[in-house]
Short mmCIF file of C-alpha atoms in Angstrom, two decimals:
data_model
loop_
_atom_site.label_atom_id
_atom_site.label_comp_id
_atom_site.label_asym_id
_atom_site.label_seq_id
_atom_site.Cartn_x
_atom_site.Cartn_y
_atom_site.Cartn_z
CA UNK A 1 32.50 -41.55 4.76
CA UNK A 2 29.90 -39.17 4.90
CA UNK A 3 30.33 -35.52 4.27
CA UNK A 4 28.95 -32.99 6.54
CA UNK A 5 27.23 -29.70 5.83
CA UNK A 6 28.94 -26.46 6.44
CA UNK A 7 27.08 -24.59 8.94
CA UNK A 8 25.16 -21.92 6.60
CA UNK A 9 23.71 -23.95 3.50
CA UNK A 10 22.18 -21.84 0.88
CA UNK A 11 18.82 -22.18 2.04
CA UNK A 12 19.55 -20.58 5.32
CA UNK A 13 21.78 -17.67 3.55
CA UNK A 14 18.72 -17.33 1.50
CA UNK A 15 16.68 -17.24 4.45
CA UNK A 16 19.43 -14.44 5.99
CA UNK A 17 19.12 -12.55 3.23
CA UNK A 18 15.52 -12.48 3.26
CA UNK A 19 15.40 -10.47 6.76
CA UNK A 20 17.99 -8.08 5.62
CA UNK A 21 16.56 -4.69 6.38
CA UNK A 22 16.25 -2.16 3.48
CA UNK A 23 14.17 1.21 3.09
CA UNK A 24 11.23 2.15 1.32
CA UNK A 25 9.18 5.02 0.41
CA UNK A 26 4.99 5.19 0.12
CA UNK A 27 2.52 7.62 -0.29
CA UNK A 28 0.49 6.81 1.57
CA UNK A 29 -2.75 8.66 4.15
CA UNK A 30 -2.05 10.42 7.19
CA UNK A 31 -4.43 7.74 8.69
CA UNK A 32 -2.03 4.62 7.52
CA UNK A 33 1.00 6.12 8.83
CA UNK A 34 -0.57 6.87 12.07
CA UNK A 35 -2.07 3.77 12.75
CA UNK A 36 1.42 2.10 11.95
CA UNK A 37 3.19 4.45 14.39
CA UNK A 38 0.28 4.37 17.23
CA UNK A 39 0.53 0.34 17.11
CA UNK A 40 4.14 0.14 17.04
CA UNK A 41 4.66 2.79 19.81
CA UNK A 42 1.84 1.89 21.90
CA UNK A 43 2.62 -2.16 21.63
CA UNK A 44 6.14 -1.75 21.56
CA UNK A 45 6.63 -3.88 18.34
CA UNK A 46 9.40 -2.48 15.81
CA UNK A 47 7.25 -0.92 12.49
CA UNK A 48 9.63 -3.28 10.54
CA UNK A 49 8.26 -6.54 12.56
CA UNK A 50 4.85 -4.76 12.26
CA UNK A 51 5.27 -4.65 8.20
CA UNK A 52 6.76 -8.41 7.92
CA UNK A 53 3.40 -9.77 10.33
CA UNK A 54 1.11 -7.50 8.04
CA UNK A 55 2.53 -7.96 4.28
CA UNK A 56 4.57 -10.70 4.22
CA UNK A 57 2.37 -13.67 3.87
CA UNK A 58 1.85 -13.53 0.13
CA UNK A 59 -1.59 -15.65 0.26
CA UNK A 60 -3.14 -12.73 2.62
CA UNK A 61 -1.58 -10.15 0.25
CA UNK A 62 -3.05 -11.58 -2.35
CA UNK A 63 -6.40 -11.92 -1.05
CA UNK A 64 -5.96 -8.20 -0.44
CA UNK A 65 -5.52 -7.00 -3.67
CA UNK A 66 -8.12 -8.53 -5.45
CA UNK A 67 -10.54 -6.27 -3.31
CA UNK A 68 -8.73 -2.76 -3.32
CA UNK A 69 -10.55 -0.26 -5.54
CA UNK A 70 -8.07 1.53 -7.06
CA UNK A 71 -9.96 4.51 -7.93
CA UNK A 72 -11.08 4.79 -4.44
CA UNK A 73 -7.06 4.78 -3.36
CA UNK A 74 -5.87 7.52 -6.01
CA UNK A 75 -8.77 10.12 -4.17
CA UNK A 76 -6.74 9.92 -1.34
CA UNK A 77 -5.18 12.32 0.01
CA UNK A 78 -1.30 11.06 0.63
CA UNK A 79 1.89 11.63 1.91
CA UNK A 80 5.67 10.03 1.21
CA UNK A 81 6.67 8.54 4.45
CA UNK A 82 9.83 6.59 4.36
CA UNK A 83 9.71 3.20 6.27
CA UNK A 84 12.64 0.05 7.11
CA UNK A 85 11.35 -3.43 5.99
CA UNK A 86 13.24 -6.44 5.27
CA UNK A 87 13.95 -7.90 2.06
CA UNK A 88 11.56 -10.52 1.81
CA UNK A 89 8.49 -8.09 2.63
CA UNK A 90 9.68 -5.92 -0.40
CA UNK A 91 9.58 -8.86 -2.64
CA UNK A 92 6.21 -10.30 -1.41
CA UNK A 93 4.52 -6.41 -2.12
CA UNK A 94 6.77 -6.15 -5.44
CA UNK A 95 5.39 -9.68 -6.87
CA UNK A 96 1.92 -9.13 -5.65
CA UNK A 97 1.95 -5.38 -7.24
CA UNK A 98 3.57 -7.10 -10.87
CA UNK A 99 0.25 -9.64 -11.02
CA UNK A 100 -2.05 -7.47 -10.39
CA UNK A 101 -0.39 -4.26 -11.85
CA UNK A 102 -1.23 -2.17 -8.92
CA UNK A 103 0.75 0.13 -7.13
CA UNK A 104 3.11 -1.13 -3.89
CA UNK A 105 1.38 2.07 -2.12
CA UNK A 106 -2.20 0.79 -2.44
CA UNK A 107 -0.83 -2.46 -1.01
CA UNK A 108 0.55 -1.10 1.79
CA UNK A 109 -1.94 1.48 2.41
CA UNK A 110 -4.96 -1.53 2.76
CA UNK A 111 -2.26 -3.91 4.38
CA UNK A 112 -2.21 -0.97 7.38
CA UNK A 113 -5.85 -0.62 7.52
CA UNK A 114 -5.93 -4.15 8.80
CA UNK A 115 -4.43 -2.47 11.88
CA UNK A 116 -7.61 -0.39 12.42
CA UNK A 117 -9.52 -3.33 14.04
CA UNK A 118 -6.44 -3.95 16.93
CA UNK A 119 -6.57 -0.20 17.40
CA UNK A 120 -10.02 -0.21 18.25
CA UNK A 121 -10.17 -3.22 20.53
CA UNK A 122 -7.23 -1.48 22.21
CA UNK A 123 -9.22 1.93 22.28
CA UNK A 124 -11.36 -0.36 24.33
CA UNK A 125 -9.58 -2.42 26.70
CA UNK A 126 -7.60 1.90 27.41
CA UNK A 127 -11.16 3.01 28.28
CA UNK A 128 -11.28 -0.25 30.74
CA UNK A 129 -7.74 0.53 32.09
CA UNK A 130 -8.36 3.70 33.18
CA UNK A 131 -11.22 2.59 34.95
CA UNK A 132 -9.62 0.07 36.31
CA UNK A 133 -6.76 2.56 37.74
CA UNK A 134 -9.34 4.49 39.74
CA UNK A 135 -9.93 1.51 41.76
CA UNK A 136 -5.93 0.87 41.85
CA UNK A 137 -5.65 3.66 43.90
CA UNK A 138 -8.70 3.03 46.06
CA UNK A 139 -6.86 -0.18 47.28
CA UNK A 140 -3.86 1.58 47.30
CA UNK A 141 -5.25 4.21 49.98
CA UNK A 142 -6.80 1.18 51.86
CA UNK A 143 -3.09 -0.34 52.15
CA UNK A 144 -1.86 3.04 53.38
CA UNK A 145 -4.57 3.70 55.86
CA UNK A 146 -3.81 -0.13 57.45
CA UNK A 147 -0.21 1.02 57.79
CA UNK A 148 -1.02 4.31 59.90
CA UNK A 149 -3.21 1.83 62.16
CA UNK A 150 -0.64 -0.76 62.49
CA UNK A 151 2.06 2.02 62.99
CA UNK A 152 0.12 3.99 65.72
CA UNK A 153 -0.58 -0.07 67.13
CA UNK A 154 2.63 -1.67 67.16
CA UNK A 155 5.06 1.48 66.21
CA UNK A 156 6.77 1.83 62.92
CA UNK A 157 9.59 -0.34 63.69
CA UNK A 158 7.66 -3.68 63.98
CA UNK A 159 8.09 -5.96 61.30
CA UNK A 160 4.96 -6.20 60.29
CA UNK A 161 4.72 -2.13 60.01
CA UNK A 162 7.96 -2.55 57.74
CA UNK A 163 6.77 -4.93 55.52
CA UNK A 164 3.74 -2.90 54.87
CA UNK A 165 6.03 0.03 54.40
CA UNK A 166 7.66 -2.16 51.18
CA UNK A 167 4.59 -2.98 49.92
CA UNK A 168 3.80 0.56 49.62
CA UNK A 169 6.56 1.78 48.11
CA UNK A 170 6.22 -1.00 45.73
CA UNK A 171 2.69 -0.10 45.11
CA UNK A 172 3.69 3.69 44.55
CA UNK A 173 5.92 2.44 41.87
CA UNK A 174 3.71 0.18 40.14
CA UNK A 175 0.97 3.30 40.18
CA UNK A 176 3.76 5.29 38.23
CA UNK A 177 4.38 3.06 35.64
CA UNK A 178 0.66 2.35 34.98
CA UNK A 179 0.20 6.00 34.94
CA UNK A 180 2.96 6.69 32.55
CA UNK A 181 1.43 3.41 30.29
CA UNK A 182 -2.51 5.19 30.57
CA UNK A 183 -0.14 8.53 29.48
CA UNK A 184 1.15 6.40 26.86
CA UNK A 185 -1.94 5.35 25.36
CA UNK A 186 -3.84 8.50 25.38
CA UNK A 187 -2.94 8.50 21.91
CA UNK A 188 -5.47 6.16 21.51
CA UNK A 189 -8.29 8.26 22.56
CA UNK A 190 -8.04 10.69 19.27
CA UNK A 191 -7.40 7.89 16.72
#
């Protein structure tokens, strides 16, 4: 007879274990902890999921810290910032900080600046958004001005008046939550 596995093995309670979510405190540049906040906030991605995508692979990591200029790091000027991670991030920045006897901070602080290049194509595609709102609301007038000539035609109550009346209100509330997304990512402008 064959025996069966129990349902958590130690592999996957290692694995468990692994995403457990502890805290940690940097010093790192007002820059770094903005760009992790502005990407978070603006993409709606937890900072913890943001930290596991950007430190966790350890191959990446390392590849990291063979180029950070220590020197360079310690001019900057830093703050402690407190941040939730899961275990397994911890570890990777722990082991890659013991073999190359570097700080975690400088880790983290180069791991963020990865960031910079999705904040700027995002700076970009903003700048296209808004532009692309303007016209939103061009259309949106057009719609409005076909329902005052179908209204004064066939008289609000006719269906096809009606169902131009839910379109608009529809439209009107997809033009509020594009403007509160463009309000959203004005942050963008100043990073």
């Amino acid at each position: 007879m064959v025996k069966s596995n129990p349902p958590f093995t130690e592999l996957s309670m290692f694995d468990l274990r692994g995403k457990q979510s502890v805290r940690a405190t940097f010093k790192l540049s007002q820059k770094a902890i903005d760009a992790i906040g502005l990407v978070a906030v603006h993409m709606g991605i937890k900072q913890k999921s943001l930290f596991d995508h950007i430190i966790e692979d350890h191959a990446s990591l390392d590849q990291l810290a063979q180029t950070i200029q220590i020197r360079r790091f310690k001019q900057l000027d830093r703050k402690q910032k407190t941040f939730v991670l899961s275990r397994r991030t911890i570890e990777a920045l722990t082991a890659i900080s013991k073999t190359y006897n570097m700080p975690r901070d400088a880790l983290v602080e180069y791991s963020i600046k990865k960031l910079e290049s999705v904040i700027q194509s995002e700076k970009i595609r903003h700048k296209e958004r808004k532009s692309l709102a303007g016209n939103l609301e061009n259309h949106f007038n057009d719609v409005l001005s076909l329902y005052r000539d179908s209204a004064m035609t066939l008289g609000e109550e006719d269906p096809f008046c009606r169902h131009l009346e839910k379109l608009i209100d529809h439209m009107k509330r997809t033009a509020e939550d594009v403007d509160t997304f463009l309000e959203k990512s004005k942050v963008l402008e100043d990073f």
